Amino acid sequence: MTLFFIFFIFFGQKIQMRMYLLEIDRGLKRLDFIRGQAKDLSLKTIKDIGKPSIDPSPHLNTLMERFVISPVDMDPAGIVSKFDHLIDVSESKFKEDVRRIAPSAEEAQVNNLSNLVEASWALNTIYRIVRHFYLLGRKTSSFFIIFQLQALLPLVMQEAEAYLGAAKAFAEGQPIGDGIGPLVASKLMKDKEKRKVEKDVVVAETMMEERRVIALKAEGPGGNVGKPGDAIRSIIQENPGKVTMVVMVDAAVKFEGENSGEISEGIGAAIGGIGTERFKIEEEATKQKIPVYALIVKESIQEAITPMKKEIMEAAEKVLERVKSLILERSKPGDTVIVAGIGNTIGIGQ
Amino acid sequence: MSQSRPRGGTPIASMLVAILLAIVGIVTLNMGISELNAGRFEAALSYLSVTIFAFGFVTFSTLRRRRGYGTPYLTPSKVLSVVRCAKCSFKQIKNFAIGEFVLKAIGNCTQCGNPTLFINEIYAEDIKKH
């Protein structure tokens, strides 16, 4: 009896670690399965849409291992433009590479395929990182590495499942939860004359209670987020002294317990990413003393990258009402207002 | 991409640990009851506490495995397209087809005959709801 207790005092942690390792191992196998499914889906879609003359597998494997080296931040002055340049180069090269393995794909389809390959890349990266820490934990028998990995694994698995859902949506060109911003902008742009500004961003003008409203969104229906920062800056510069407010509509991650499709109103540039686009909007708005208002639609991280749920789709009309009342409250007749729909416009035209 | 498989335990190994602890639990339960019948309460308490620990561990590990990572986190859903006419009240909900997108013009309205039919909404609905 005493021996039994002594055994557990000395080996209890080892047994617990062993149980954690078994759990991580199961998660890792599931991750491997998920990334395999996403890769197979990417290959199938590339072959179906792109009709390549050669086997795209080796090229796809190369794309799934791609990386971007962040600029040096020891001297942070000018780092935003460096990041912006890196992202531009990376995106255009990535798109060119996808176009090369899918020569028959149209522009919108190339965008969807790029998103699909990116989802596969994300899953591959998640798998590699989890496997790295799992093997490191085993090798060093470090309880704390294993414990942290085991604690985080449910969240990692949720994200991986969401990326698989995203891959399916990208393969079929379905709107995703993140597209709520472009959806709201598209409702303002319907049947209006559109023009392209900056990279992959379209703009249309409409009147709302004697205010001139300039609506913008990424060019759809291909998977695309565009460069709304550049677009807002160029519209403000095109209309010197006329723009009195900017309203940004975007999807935002909700807290657990909150309802999907709920709308919140705030101040500031509602835009995700690494911050380059937000920087441009904040810089221009500060320079011209233009207030920036944000309307966000709450959704989970899974809902943001999987096909748009009905309750999120239904929020679009409510957001439009909020945009209208915000414009009426905060501007005067004759003013020019920018309404920017931020997010991935896959499956949403204009 | 590296295809090497990580070395790790299998569910069989955790099953073996659970079986072993279940045996320990049964044995100590018997011993605890015998000690209780013999009037040796302290020894009985020790054996029975080991029984509770062993059975608790087995139950805990079994439950954890049941809600493991094999179960998908995403509920299966069906993607639907809502077709509307800009001129009349015509509305139709149908299954999404590849190539469709929101605001895509899809031809003449079957109700009013105008070329104003378009896809107004595309959304996913949980299959359970149907």
XYZ file of C-alpha atoms in Angstrom:
480
model
C 0.000 0.000 0.000
C 2.733 2.412 1.064
C 4.705 1.379 -2.008
C 1.727 2.244 -4.142
C 1.607 5.786 -2.768
C 5.380 6.233 -3.066
C 5.129 5.046 -6.674
C 2.545 7.724 -7.429
C 4.495 10.443 -5.614
C 7.573 9.789 -7.774
C 5.972 8.720 -11.027
C 2.633 10.599 -10.935
C 3.914 13.428 -13.106
C 5.491 10.962 -15.561
C 2.166 9.168 -15.902
C 0.350 12.480 -16.392
C 2.917 13.525 -19.003
C 2.420 10.227 -20.781
C -1.343 10.817 -20.850
C -0.828 14.338 -22.236
C 1.518 12.996 -24.911
C -1.079 10.446 -25.964
C -3.661 13.220 -26.236
C -1.335 15.437 -28.291
C -0.493 12.463 -30.485
C -4.182 11.962 -31.273
C -4.547 15.680 -32.024
C -1.489 15.564 -34.265
C -2.896 12.642 -36.244
C -6.153 14.558 -36.705
C -4.175 17.642 -37.821
C -2.270 15.513 -40.338
C -5.571 14.191 -41.679
C -7.042 17.714 -41.942
C -4.032 19.152 -43.762
C -4.078 16.138 -46.114
C -7.737 16.808 -46.901
C -7.070 20.503 -47.567
C -4.117 19.662 -49.802
C -6.115 17.081 -51.761
C -8.921 19.623 -52.187
C -6.419 22.230 -53.424
C -4.948 19.795 -55.930
C -8.362 18.690 -57.167
C -9.591 22.287 -57.562
C -6.403 23.384 -59.322
C -6.729 20.458 -61.739
C -10.469 21.062 -62.320
C -10.307 24.825 -62.810
C -6.745 25.474 -63.914
C -6.368 22.502 -66.239
C -2.552 22.395 -65.923
C -0.547 20.517 -68.540
C 1.901 19.228 -65.921
C 1.413 17.697 -62.468
C 0.898 20.653 -60.064
C 1.826 18.645 -56.897
C 5.527 19.630 -56.692
C 4.650 23.303 -57.236
C 1.893 23.101 -54.633
C 4.347 21.565 -52.143
C 6.722 24.472 -52.782
C 3.909 26.999 -52.212
C 2.929 25.300 -48.960
C 6.419 25.815 -47.553
C 6.712 29.507 -48.507
C 7.632 32.151 -45.950
C 8.150 35.904 -45.608
C 11.018 37.343 -43.567
C 9.866 40.279 -41.443
C 11.874 43.494 -41.745
C 14.319 44.450 -39.009
C 12.526 46.343 -36.222
C 15.554 47.545 -34.233
C 15.100 50.897 -35.964
C 11.300 51.038 -36.399
C 11.199 54.247 -38.468
C 9.677 53.458 -41.872
C 8.863 49.854 -40.989
C 5.248 50.178 -42.204
C 6.307 50.914 -45.779
C 8.813 48.062 -45.588
C 6.061 45.693 -44.457
C 3.740 47.033 -47.144
C 6.361 46.424 -49.823
C 7.062 42.909 -48.547
C 3.368 42.024 -48.532
C 2.896 43.426 -52.055
C 5.828 41.424 -53.398
C 4.764 38.289 -51.540
C 1.128 38.508 -52.706
C 1.942 39.234 -56.328
C 4.513 36.417 -56.475
C 2.093 34.020 -54.786
C -0.669 34.922 -57.228
C 1.703 34.548 -60.182
C 2.769 31.113 -58.921
C -0.873 30.033 -58.571
C -1.652 31.388 -62.053
C 1.262 29.352 -63.441
C -0.088 26.074 -62.041
C -3.662 26.957 -63.052
C -3.252 28.524 -66.505
C -6.921 28.210 -67.537
C -8.292 29.965 -64.432
C -9.908 33.392 -64.786
C -8.828 36.302 -62.557
C -11.551 35.718 -59.922
C -10.772 31.993 -59.916
C -7.054 32.696 -59.474
C -7.967 34.770 -56.405
C -10.112 31.924 -55.028
C -7.355 29.388 -55.715
C -4.810 31.663 -53.992
C -7.069 31.767 -50.919
C -7.486 27.994 -51.066
C -3.748 27.364 -51.257
C -3.265 29.848 -48.414
C -5.698 27.877 -46.225
C -3.742 24.691 -47.026
C -0.522 26.528 -46.219
C -1.949 27.631 -42.857
C -2.939 24.053 -42.001
C 0.471 22.755 -43.016
C 2.140 25.405 -40.850
C -0.073 24.613 -37.849
C 0.771 20.907 -38.202
C 4.507 21.601 -38.454
C 4.513 23.850 -35.373
C 2.487 21.423 -33.227
C 4.668 18.519 -34.357
C 7.800 20.545 -33.549
C 6.741 21.196 -29.947
C 5.420 17.663 -29.514
C 8.718 16.104 -30.603
C 10.686 18.698 -28.614
C 8.624 17.920 -25.516
C 9.206 14.186 -25.946
C 12.906 14.636 -26.641
C 13.550 16.826 -23.606
C 10.853 15.197 -21.421
C 9.879 18.747 -20.535
C 6.620 18.663 -18.648
C 6.010 22.362 -19.264
C 6.365 22.212 -23.058
C 3.981 19.248 -23.147
C 1.590 20.833 -20.657
C 1.382 24.114 -22.641
C 0.850 22.260 -25.902
C -1.863 20.086 -24.375
C -3.583 23.160 -22.910
C -3.562 25.006 -26.241
C -4.459 22.029 -28.413
C -8.281 22.414 -28.265
C -7.959 25.992 -29.601
C -5.479 24.894 -32.261
C -7.819 22.092 -33.329
C -10.760 24.498 -33.560
C -8.728 26.784 -35.774
C -7.592 23.885 -37.952
C -11.178 22.673 -38.415
C -12.154 26.242 -39.342
C -9.376 26.420 -41.952
C -10.663 23.190 -43.474
C -14.140 24.771 -43.669
C -12.510 27.848 -45.237
C -10.730 25.678 -47.825
C -14.080 24.200 -48.880
C -15.639 27.688 -49.131
C -12.679 28.984 -51.177
C -12.804 25.978 -53.509
C -16.459 26.707 -54.313
C -16.301 30.527 -54.138
C -18.840 30.887 -51.319
C -19.044 34.092 -49.246
C -17.404 33.751 -45.820
C -18.254 35.467 -42.510
C -15.419 37.965 -42.989
C -17.243 39.220 -46.097
C -19.899 41.116 -44.120
C -18.107 44.463 -44.750
C -17.966 44.018 -48.552
C -21.573 42.749 -48.459
C -22.775 45.981 -46.822
C -20.756 48.078 -49.299
C -22.103 46.029 -52.233
C -25.672 46.858 -51.146
C -24.786 50.568 -51.379
C -23.059 50.062 -54.728
C -25.800 48.058 -56.443
C -26.800 49.520 -59.836
C -24.378 52.450 -59.406
C -21.482 53.263 -61.705
C -18.269 51.690 -60.412
C -14.638 52.550 -60.936
C -11.460 50.908 -59.786
C -9.155 52.720 -57.398
C -5.808 51.454 -56.168
C -5.127 47.746 -56.015
C -8.233 45.550 -56.301
C -10.603 48.113 -54.764
C -13.817 49.326 -56.439
C -15.689 52.504 -55.608
C -19.232 53.726 -56.357
C -21.047 56.920 -55.435
C -24.566 57.223 -54.117
C -26.683 59.871 -52.388
C -28.094 59.438 -48.902
C -30.274 62.215 -47.404
C -28.416 64.879 -49.461
C -25.007 63.526 -48.471
C -22.621 62.216 -51.106
C -21.627 58.697 -50.046
C -18.573 57.045 -51.582
C -18.782 53.293 -50.959
C -15.754 51.074 -51.465
C -14.928 47.402 -51.214
C -12.422 44.882 -52.548
C -13.162 43.826 -56.109
C -15.229 40.641 -56.140
C -16.406 38.017 -56.557
C -12.945 36.423 -56.314
C -11.327 35.995 -52.899
C -9.719 39.348 -52.274
C -9.231 41.923 -49.522
C -7.695 44.649 -51.687
C -5.842 47.629 -50.242
C -8.547 49.746 -48.590
C -5.957 51.892 -46.823
C -4.543 53.102 -50.137
C -8.065 53.511 -51.549
C -9.328 55.642 -48.630
C -6.199 57.767 -48.784
C -6.555 58.387 -52.518
C -10.296 59.231 -52.207
C -9.543 61.744 -49.433
C -6.793 63.270 -51.597
C -9.112 63.352 -54.652
C -11.680 65.354 -52.603
C -9.545 67.825 -50.659
C -11.427 69.259 -47.671
C -14.733 67.628 -48.686
C -14.666 64.300 -46.841
C -16.162 64.870 -43.395
C -16.283 61.333 -42.073
C -15.198 57.755 -42.764
C -17.362 54.814 -41.722
C -15.678 51.414 -41.711
C -17.647 48.165 -41.575
C -15.857 44.966 -40.676
C -16.276 41.587 -38.995
C -14.770 41.295 -35.524
C -14.109 38.329 -33.282
C -16.748 38.002 -30.583
C -16.190 36.908 -27.002
C -17.587 33.557 -25.934
C -21.186 34.027 -24.832
C -21.927 36.826 -27.307
C -24.311 36.268 -30.207
C -23.093 36.060 -33.788
C -24.382 38.881 -35.953
C -24.561 41.422 -33.106
C -23.477 44.924 -34.158
C -21.238 47.256 -32.174
C -20.296 50.826 -32.884
C -16.969 52.439 -32.062
C -14.278 54.880 -33.078
C -11.180 54.100 -35.108
C -10.119 52.193 -38.182
C -11.848 48.803 -38.168
C -9.445 46.729 -40.221
C -7.378 43.655 -39.424
C -4.152 42.402 -40.896
C -0.693 43.286 -39.661
C -1.523 46.984 -39.441
C -0.179 48.559 -42.630
C -3.626 49.452 -44.010
C -4.812 50.732 -40.612
C -1.703 52.883 -40.387
C -2.446 54.535 -43.743
C -6.066 55.295 -42.787
C -5.115 56.647 -39.350
C -2.326 58.752 -40.834
C -4.514 60.345 -43.521
C -7.495 60.833 -41.177
C -5.273 62.505 -38.566
C -3.659 64.741 -41.185
C -7.063 65.919 -42.497
C -8.779 65.811 -39.051
C -11.454 63.417 -40.349
C -13.291 61.303 -37.784
C -13.245 57.556 -38.419
C -16.221 55.518 -37.148
C -16.296 51.748 -36.921
C -19.219 49.356 -37.162
C -18.379 45.767 -36.401
C -20.373 42.578 -36.767
C -19.491 40.024 -34.124
C -18.652 36.474 -35.093
C -16.351 33.672 -33.963
C -13.011 33.057 -35.629
C -14.502 29.899 -37.157
C -17.501 31.796 -38.532
C -15.216 34.462 -40.004
C -13.491 32.028 -42.357
C -16.239 29.505 -43.074
C -19.358 30.034 -45.292
C -21.385 33.001 -44.060
C -24.058 32.028 -41.524
C -27.643 33.227 -41.968
C -27.569 35.402 -38.840
C -24.448 37.194 -40.120
C -25.967 37.639 -43.577
C -29.088 39.108 -41.959
C -26.952 41.583 -40.001
C -26.068 43.364 -43.291
C -29.434 45.176 -43.481
C -29.176 46.225 -39.810
C -25.645 47.535 -40.425
C -26.940 49.579 -43.365
C -29.540 51.151 -41.077
C -26.827 51.945 -38.514
C -24.624 53.448 -41.256
C -27.519 55.664 -42.355
C -28.322 56.885 -38.846
C -24.616 57.474 -38.139
C -24.277 59.552 -41.304
C -27.432 61.555 -40.467
C -26.248 62.230 -36.915
C -22.620 63.059 -37.665
C -22.713 64.914 -41.003
C -24.527 67.784 -42.697
C -26.295 67.887 -46.102
C -23.714 68.423 -48.855
C -20.975 66.557 -46.995
C -18.979 63.727 -48.546
C -18.794 60.499 -46.565
C -16.693 57.402 -47.216
C -18.224 54.022 -46.339
C -15.623 51.256 -46.516
C -16.613 47.582 -46.472
C -13.585 45.770 -45.110
C -12.923 42.038 -45.479
C -12.615 39.195 -47.940
C -15.078 39.666 -50.771
C -15.156 36.050 -51.951
C -18.556 35.213 -53.425
C -19.700 38.847 -53.301
C -19.931 40.940 -56.455
C -20.571 44.659 -56.731
C 7.312 18.676 -47.082
C 8.516 16.244 -44.471
C 6.409 13.136 -44.286
C 8.036 11.620 -41.196
C 5.476 10.416 -38.706
C 5.889 11.499 -35.120
C 6.642 8.703 -32.692
C 4.048 8.546 -30.037
C 1.880 6.274 -27.941
C -1.278 4.804 -29.318
C -4.791 4.732 -27.864
C -4.050 1.025 -27.122
C -1.351 2.028 -24.616
C -3.715 4.357 -22.753
C -6.339 1.596 -22.827
C -3.809 -0.798 -21.224
C -3.080 1.740 -18.440
C -6.828 2.112 -17.859
C -7.330 -1.688 -17.726
C -4.415 -2.039 -15.291
C -5.849 0.629 -13.016
C -9.301 -0.951 -13.235
C -7.762 -4.265 -12.023
C -5.970 -2.399 -9.216
C -9.320 -0.798 -8.308
C -11.160 -4.140 -8.162
C -8.405 -5.827 -6.101
C -8.181 -2.947 -3.601
C -11.987 -2.815 -3.364
C -12.027 -6.500 -2.333
C -9.196 -5.975 0.111
C -10.885 -2.882 1.532
C -14.158 -4.759 2.089
C -12.278 -7.668 3.762
C -10.451 -5.260 6.065
C -13.762 -3.535 6.844
C -15.351 -6.871 7.759
C -12.347 -7.657 9.952
C -12.864 -4.358 11.774
C -9.589 -2.794 10.663
C -10.999 0.564 9.618
C -7.703 2.388 8.962
C -6.465 -0.253 6.525
C -9.898 -0.390 4.871
C -9.855 3.369 4.391
C -6.422 3.193 2.710
C -7.522 0.422 0.311
C -10.802 2.137 -0.513
C -9.082 5.468 -1.204
C -6.854 3.671 -3.732
C -10.034 2.155 -5.239
C -11.617 5.590 -5.616
C -8.425 6.983 -7.149
C -8.079 4.091 -9.623
C -11.726 4.131 -10.738
C -11.705 7.928 -10.903
C -8.670 7.878 -13.141
C -10.206 5.250 -15.440
C -13.487 7.181 -15.720
C -11.687 10.464 -16.344
C -9.430 9.071 -19.081
C -12.322 7.251 -20.789
C -14.498 10.379 -20.835
C -11.649 12.476 -22.187
C -11.086 10.048 -25.024
C -14.775 10.048 -25.971
C -14.808 13.765 -26.646
C -11.434 13.595 -28.342
C -10.240 15.226 -31.512
C -11.948 12.728 -33.789
C -15.195 14.663 -33.482
C -15.401 17.644 -35.827
C -15.877 21.093 -34.295
C -17.826 22.408 -37.262
C -21.464 21.476 -37.595
C -22.314 20.268 -41.100
C -24.060 22.980 -43.024
C -25.854 23.497 -46.296
C -25.169 26.573 -48.440
C -28.233 28.220 -49.952
C -28.697 30.982 -52.544
C -31.589 33.434 -52.360
C -32.728 34.595 -55.801
C -34.783 37.803 -55.991
C -36.244 40.002 -58.676
C -35.420 43.718 -58.476
C -38.766 44.643 -60.094
C -41.304 42.349 -58.429
C -41.699 40.302 -55.250
C -40.313 37.073 -56.716
C -38.084 35.200 -54.281
C -36.646 31.704 -54.489
C -34.320 29.816 -52.144
C -32.221 27.112 -53.756
C -29.010 25.153 -53.181
C -25.831 27.057 -53.928
C -24.182 26.179 -57.237
C -20.519 26.792 -58.094
C -20.110 30.059 -60.016
C -22.856 31.890 -58.122
C -22.094 35.053 -56.176
C -24.020 37.797 -54.395
C -25.422 40.387 -56.889
C -24.878 38.062 -59.861
C -27.493 38.773 -62.553
C -29.073 35.486 -63.559
C -31.541 36.420 -66.268
C -35.283 36.889 -66.687
C -37.792 36.734 -63.870
C -40.318 33.933 -64.295
C -42.991 36.099 -62.638
C -42.683 39.519 -64.336
C -40.454 38.657 -67.310
C -37.946 41.477 -66.687
C -34.195 40.686 -66.901
C -33.808 41.717 -63.266
C -33.292 38.421 -61.499
C -30.233 38.377 -59.272
C -28.705 36.500 -56.347
C -29.452 38.546 -53.262
C -27.984 36.350 -50.542
C -25.805 33.285 -50.124
C -25.632 31.787 -46.653
C -24.932 28.594 -44.768
C -27.548 26.951 -42.607
C -26.927 24.077 -40.198
C -28.269 20.818 -41.601
C -29.919 20.040 -38.217
C -32.365 22.930 -38.823
C -33.872 21.234 -41.901
